[in-house]
mmCIF file of C-alpha atoms in Angstrom:
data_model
loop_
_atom_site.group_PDB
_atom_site.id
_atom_site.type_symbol
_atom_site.label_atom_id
_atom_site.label_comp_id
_atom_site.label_asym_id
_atom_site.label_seq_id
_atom_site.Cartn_x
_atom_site.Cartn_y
_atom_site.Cartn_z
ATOM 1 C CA UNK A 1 -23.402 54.116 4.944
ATOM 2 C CA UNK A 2 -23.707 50.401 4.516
ATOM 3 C CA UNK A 3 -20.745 48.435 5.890
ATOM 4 C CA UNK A 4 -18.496 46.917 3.245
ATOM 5 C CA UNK A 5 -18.633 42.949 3.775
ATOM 6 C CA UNK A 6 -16.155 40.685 2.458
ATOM 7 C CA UNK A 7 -17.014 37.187 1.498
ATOM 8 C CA UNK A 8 -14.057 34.367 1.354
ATOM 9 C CA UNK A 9 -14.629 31.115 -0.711
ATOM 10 C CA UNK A 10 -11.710 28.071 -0.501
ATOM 11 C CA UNK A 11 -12.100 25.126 -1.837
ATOM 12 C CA UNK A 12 -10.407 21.612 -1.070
ATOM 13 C CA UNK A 13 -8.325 20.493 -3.606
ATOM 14 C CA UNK A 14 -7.037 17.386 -2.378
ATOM 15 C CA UNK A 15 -7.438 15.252 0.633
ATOM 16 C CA UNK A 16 -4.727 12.657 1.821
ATOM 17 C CA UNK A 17 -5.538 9.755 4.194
ATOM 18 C CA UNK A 18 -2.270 8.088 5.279
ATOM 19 C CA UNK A 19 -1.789 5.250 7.214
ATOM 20 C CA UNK A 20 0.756 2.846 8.620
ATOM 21 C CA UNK A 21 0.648 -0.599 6.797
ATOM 22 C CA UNK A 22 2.123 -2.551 9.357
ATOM 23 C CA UNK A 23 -0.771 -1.716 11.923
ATOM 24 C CA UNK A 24 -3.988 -0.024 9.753
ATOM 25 C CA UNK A 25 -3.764 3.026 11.647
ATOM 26 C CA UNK A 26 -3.012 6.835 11.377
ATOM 27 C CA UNK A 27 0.367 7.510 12.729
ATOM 28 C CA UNK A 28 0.299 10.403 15.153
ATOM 29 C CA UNK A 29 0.764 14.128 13.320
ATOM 30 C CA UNK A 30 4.180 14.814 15.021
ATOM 31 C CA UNK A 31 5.564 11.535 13.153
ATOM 32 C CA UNK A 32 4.616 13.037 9.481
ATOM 33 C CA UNK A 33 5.391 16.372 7.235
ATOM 34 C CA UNK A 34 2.823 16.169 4.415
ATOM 35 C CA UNK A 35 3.486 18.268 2.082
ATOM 36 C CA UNK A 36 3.237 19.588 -1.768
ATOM 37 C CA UNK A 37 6.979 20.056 -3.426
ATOM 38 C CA UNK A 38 6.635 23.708 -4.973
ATOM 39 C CA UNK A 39 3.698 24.687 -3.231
ATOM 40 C CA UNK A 40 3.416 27.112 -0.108
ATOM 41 C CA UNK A 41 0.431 25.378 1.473
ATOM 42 C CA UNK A 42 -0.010 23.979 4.337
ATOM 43 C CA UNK A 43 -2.786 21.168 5.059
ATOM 44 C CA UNK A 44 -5.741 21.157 7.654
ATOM 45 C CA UNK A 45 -6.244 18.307 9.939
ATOM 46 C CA UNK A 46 -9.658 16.634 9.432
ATOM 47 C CA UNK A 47 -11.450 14.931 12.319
ATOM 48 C CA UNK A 48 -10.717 11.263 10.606
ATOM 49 C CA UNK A 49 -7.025 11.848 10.781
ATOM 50 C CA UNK A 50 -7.222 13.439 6.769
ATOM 51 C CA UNK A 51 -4.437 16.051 5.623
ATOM 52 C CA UNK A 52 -6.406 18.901 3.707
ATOM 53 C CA UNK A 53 -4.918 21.016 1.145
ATOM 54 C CA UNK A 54 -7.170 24.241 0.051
ATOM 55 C CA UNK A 55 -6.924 26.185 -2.907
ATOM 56 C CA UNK A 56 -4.171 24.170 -4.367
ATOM 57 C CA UNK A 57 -2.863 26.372 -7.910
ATOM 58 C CA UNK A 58 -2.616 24.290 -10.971
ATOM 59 C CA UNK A 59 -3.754 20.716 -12.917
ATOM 60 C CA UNK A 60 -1.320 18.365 -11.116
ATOM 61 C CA UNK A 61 0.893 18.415 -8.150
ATOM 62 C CA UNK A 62 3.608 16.012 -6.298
ATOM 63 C CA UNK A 63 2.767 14.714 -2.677
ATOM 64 C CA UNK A 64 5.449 14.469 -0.364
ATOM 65 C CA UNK A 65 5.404 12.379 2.688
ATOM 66 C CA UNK A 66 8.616 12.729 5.291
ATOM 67 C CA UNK A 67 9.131 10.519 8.311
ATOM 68 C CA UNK A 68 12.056 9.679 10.533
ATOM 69 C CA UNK A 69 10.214 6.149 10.386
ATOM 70 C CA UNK A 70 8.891 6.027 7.234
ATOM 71 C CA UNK A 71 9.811 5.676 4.066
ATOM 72 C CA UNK A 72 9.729 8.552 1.823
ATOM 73 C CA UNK A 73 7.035 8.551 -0.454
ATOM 74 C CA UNK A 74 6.598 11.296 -3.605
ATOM 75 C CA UNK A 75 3.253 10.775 -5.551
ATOM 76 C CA UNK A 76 2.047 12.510 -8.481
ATOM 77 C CA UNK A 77 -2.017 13.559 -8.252
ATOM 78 C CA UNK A 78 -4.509 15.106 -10.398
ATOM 79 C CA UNK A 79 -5.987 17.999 -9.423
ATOM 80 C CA UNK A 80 -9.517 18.258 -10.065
ATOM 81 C CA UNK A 81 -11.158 21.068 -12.496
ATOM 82 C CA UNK A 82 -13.548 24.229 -11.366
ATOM 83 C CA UNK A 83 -16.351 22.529 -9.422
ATOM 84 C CA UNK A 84 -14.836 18.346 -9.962
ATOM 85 C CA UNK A 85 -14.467 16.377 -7.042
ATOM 86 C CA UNK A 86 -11.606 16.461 -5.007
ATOM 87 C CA UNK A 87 -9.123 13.243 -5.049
ATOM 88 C CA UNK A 88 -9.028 11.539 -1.881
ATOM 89 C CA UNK A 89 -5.645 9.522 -1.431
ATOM 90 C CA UNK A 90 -4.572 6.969 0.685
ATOM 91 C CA UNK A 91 -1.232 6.424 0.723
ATOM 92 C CA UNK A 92 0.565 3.328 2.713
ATOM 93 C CA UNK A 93 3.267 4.187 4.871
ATOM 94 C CA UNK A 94 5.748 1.560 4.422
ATOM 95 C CA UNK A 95 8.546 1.092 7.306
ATOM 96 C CA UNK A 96 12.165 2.409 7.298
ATOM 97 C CA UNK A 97 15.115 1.163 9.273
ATOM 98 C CA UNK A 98 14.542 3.133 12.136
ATOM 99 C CA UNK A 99 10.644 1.989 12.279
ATOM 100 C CA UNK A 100 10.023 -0.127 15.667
ATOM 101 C CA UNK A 101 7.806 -3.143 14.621
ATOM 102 C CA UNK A 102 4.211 -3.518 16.548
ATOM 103 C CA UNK A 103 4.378 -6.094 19.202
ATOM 104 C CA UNK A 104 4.025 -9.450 17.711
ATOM 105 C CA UNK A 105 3.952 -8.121 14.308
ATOM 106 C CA UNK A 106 4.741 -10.734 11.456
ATOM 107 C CA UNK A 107 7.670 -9.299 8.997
ATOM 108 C CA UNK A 108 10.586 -10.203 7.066
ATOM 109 C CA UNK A 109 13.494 -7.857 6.091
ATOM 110 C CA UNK A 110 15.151 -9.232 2.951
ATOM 111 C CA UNK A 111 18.864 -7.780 2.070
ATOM 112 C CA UNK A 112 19.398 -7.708 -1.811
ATOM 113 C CA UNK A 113 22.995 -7.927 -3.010
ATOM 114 C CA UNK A 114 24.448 -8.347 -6.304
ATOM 115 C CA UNK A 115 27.068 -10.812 -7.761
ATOM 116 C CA UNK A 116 30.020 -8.331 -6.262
ATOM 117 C CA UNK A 117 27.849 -8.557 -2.801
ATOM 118 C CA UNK A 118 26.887 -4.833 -2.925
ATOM 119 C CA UNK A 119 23.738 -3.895 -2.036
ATOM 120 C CA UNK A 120 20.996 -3.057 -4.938
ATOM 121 C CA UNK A 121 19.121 -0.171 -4.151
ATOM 122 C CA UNK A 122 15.429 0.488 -5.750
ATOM 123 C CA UNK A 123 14.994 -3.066 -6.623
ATOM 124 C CA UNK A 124 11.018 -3.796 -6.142
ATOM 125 C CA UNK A 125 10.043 -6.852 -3.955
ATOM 126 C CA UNK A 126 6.131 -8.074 -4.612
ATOM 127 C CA UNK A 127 5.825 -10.882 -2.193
ATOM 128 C CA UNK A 128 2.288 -12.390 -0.949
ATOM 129 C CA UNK A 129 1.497 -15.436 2.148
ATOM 130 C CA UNK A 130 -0.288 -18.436 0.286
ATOM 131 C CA UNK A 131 -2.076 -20.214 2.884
ATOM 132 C CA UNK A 132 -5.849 -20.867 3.665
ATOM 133 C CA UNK A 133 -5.141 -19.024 7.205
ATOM 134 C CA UNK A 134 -3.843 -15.883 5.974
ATOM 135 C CA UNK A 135 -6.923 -15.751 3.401
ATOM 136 C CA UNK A 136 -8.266 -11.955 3.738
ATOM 137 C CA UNK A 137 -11.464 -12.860 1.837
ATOM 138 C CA UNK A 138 -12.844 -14.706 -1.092
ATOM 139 C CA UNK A 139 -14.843 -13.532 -4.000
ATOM 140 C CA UNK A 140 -18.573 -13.053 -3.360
ATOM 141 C CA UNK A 141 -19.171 -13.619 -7.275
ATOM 142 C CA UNK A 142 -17.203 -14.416 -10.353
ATOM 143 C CA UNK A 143 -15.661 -11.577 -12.067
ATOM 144 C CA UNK A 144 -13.754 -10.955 -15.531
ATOM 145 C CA UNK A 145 -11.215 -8.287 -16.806
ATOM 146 C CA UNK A 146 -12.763 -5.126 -17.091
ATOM 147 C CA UNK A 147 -15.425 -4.588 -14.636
ATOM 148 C CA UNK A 148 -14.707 -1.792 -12.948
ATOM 149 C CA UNK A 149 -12.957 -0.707 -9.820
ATOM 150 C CA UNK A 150 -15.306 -2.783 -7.301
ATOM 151 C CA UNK A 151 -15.077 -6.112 -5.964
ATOM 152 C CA UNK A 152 -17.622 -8.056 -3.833
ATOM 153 C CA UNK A 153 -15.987 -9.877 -0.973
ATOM 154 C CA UNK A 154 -16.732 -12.913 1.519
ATOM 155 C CA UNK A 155 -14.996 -12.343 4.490
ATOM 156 C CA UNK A 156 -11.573 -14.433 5.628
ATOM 157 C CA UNK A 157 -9.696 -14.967 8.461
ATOM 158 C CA UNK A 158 -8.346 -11.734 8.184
ATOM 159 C CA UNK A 159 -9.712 -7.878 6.921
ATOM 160 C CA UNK A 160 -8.986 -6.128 4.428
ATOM 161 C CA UNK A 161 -7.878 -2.197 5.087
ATOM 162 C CA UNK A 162 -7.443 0.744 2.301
ATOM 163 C CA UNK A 163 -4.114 0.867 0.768
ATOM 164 C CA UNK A 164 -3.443 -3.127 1.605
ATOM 165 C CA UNK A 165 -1.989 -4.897 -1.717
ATOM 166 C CA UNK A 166 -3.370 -8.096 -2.348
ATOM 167 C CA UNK A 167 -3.176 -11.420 -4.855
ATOM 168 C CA UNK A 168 -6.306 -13.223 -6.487
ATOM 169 C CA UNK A 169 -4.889 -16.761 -7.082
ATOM 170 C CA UNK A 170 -6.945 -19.412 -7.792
ATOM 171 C CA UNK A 171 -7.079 -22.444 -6.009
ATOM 172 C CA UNK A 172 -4.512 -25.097 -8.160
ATOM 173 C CA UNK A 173 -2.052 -21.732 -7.613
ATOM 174 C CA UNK A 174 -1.667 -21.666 -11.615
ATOM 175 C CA UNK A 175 -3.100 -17.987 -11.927
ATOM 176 C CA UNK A 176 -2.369 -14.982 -9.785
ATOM 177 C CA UNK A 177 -3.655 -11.495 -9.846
ATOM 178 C CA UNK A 178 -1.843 -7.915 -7.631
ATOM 179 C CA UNK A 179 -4.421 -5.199 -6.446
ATOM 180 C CA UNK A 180 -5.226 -3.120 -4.064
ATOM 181 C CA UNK A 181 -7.309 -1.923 -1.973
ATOM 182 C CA UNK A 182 -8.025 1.643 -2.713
ATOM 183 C CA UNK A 183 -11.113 1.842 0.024
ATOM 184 C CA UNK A 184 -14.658 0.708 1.398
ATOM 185 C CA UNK A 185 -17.630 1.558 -0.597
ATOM 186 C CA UNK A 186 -21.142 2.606 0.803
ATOM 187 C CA UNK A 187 -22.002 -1.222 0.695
ATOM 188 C CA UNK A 188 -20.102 -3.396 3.192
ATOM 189 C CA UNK A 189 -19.069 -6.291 1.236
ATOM 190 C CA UNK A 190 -18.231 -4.081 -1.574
ATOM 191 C CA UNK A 191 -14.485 -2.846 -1.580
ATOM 192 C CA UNK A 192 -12.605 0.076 -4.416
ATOM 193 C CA UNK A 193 -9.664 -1.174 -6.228
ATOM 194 C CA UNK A 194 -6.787 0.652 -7.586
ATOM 195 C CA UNK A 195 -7.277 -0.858 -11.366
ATOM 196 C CA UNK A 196 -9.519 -3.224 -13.104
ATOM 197 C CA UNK A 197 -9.526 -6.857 -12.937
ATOM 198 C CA UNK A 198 -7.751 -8.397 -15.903
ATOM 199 C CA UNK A 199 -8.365 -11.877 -15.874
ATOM 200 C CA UNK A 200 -11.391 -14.034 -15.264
ATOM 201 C CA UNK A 201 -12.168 -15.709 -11.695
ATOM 202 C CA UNK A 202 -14.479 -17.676 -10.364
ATOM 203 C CA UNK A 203 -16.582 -17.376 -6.917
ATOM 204 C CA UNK A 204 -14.961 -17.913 -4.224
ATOM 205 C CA UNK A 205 -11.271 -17.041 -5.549
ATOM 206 C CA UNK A 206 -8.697 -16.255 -2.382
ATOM 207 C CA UNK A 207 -7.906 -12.967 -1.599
ATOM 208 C CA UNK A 208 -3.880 -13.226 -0.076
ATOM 209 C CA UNK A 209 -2.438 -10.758 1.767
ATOM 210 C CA UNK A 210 0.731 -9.107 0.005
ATOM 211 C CA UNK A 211 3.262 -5.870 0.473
ATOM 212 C CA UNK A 212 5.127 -4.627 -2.571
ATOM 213 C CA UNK A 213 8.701 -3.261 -1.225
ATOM 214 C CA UNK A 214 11.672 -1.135 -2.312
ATOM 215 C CA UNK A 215 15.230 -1.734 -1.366
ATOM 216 C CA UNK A 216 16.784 1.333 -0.127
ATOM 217 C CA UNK A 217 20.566 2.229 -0.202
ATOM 218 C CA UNK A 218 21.387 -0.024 1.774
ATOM 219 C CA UNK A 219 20.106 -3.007 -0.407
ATOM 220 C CA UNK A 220 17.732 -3.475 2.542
ATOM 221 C CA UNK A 221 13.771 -3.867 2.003
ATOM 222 C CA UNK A 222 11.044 -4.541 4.926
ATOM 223 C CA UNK A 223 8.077 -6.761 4.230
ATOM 224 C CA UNK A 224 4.964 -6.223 6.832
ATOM 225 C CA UNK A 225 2.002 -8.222 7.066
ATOM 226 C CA UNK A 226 -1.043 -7.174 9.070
ATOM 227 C CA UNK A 227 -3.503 -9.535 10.939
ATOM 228 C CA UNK A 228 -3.712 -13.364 11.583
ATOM 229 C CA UNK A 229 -0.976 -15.555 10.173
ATOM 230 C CA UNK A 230 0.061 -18.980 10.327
ATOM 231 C CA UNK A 231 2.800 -20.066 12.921
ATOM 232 C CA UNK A 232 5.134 -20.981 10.018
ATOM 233 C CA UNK A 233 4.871 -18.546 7.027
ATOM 234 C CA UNK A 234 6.148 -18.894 3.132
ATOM 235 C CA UNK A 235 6.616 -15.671 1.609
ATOM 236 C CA UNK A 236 6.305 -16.213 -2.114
ATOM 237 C CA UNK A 237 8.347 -13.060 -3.777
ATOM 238 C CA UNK A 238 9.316 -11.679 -7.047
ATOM 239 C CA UNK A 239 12.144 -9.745 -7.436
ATOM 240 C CA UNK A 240 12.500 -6.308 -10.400
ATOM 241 C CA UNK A 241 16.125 -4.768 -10.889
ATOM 242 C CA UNK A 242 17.507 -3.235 -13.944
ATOM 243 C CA UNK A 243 14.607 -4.726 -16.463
ATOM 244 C CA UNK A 244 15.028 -8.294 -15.247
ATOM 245 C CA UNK A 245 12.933 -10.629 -12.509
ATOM 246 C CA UNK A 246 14.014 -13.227 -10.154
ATOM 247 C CA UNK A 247 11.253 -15.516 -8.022
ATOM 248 C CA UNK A 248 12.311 -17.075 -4.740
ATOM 249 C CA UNK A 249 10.185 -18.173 -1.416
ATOM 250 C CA UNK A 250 11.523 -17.120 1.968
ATOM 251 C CA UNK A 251 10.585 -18.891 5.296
ATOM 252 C CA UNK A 252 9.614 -16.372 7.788
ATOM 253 C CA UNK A 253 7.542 -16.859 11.123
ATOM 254 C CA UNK A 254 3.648 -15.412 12.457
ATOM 255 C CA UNK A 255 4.213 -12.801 15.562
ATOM 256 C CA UNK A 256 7.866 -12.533 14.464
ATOM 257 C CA UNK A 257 10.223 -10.508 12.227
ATOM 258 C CA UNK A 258 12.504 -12.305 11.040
ATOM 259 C CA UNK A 259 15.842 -11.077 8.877
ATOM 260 C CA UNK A 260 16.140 -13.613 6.186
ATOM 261 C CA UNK A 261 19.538 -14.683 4.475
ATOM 262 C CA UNK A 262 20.747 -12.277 1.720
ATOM 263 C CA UNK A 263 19.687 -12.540 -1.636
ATOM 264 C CA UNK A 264 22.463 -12.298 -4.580
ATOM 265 C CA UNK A 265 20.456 -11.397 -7.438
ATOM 266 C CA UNK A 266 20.683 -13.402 -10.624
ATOM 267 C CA UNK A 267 21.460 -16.591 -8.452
ATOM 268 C CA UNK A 268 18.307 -17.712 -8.069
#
């Protein structure tokens, strides 16, 4: 009598690559519970540091990301159909208050307040370094809204990771474009972008390094920036709570974080 074999097939359904912004790496396992809300499965380790979720039921599901030292994060994905290719996300770790800052890691904590002084939580903070030594790289040719999701880089005084936010801005400052850096293609100049350029720019465009933030209870919102920065730093920022927008530019330091005064929103 012929033994009665059993045959097993799984299949990855989604792959998530996270990593700390502050420093470009992987934080260590025991840091991070990654997670899908709903969903009793529980992710493989991959030898790059990858979470791996098999056999995951359904069309969509929500990432969650917990961490005594990082800020939540909750993501929506797409799951891919029978036989499509699973998504592969990267997701940026921002810090939270209890996050120790690398050694001689540039930063700036902003405090948001309103025009009672209380603190505005969920406000969203885009803020970029203009300056030719923070320059991460520099257009390799000229490009135009709707090309597609890659970008051909010179390098800069700095390097690019995936999941770092950046700003196109031409060089007379009048035009500025937010990305991001989704990751490296198979071609080494060639980087993946979260969305399509919109506007038109010409070789050799600056690519500036930039965090977008969110102000938690507290009012309180950390700004890191990775890699080489100039001794004295302007942090150009814009500002989003309740449907309205507020600009302002915030002296901070390279090697140091510094805690910058608070900002009453609406008096600026």
């Amino acid at each position: 009598m012929d033994r009665a074999e059993r045959t097993f097939v799984t299949r990855c359904s989604l792959a998530v690559k996270p990593f700390d912004i502050w420093t470009g790496t992987t934080p260590s396992p025991s840091s991070l519970i990654v997670s899908l809300e709903g969903i009793d499965r529980k992710p493989i380790r991959s030898s790059d540091g990858s979470y791996v979720f098999l056999d995951v039921p359904g069309e969509r599901c929500t990432l969650r990301i917990a961490s005594a030292a990082y800020r939540e994060v909750r993501e929506e994905v797409v799951l891919p159909a029978n036989g499509g290719t699973p998504p592969i996300v990267t997701v940026s770790l921002h810090p939270g208050r209890a996050y120790v800052p690398p050694a001689a890691g540039t930063g700036a904590i902003a405090e948001l307040r309103d025009a009672n002084g209380q603190p505005i939580a969920g406000a969203e903070i885009l803020a970029y370094i203009d300056d030719e030594t923070a320059v991460r790289g520099r257009l390799a040719e000229e490009r135009s809204g709707g090309d597609g999701l890659r970008l051909k880089i010179a390098p800069g005084h700095g390097r690019l990771a995936p999941g770092d936010a950046f700003v196109l801005r031409d060089r007379d400052g009048s035009e500025l474009e937010w990305n991001r850096m989704v990751d490296w293609t198979d071609h080494p100049a060639v980087i993946l972008l979260e969305r399509p350029i919109r506007g038109a720019w010409s070789r050799g465009t600056r690519l500036l390094p930039a965090v977008r933030a969110t102000s938690d209870d507290a009012g309180t919102a950390i700004l890191p920036f990775r890699g080489l920065l100039p001794a004295a730093c302007r942090i150009h920022a814009e500002i989003a709570a309740d449907g309205k927008r507020w600009q302002t530019v915030w002296q901070a330091e390279g090697g140091k974080v510094s805690r910058l005064p608070a900002f009453t929103v609406g008096s600026n």
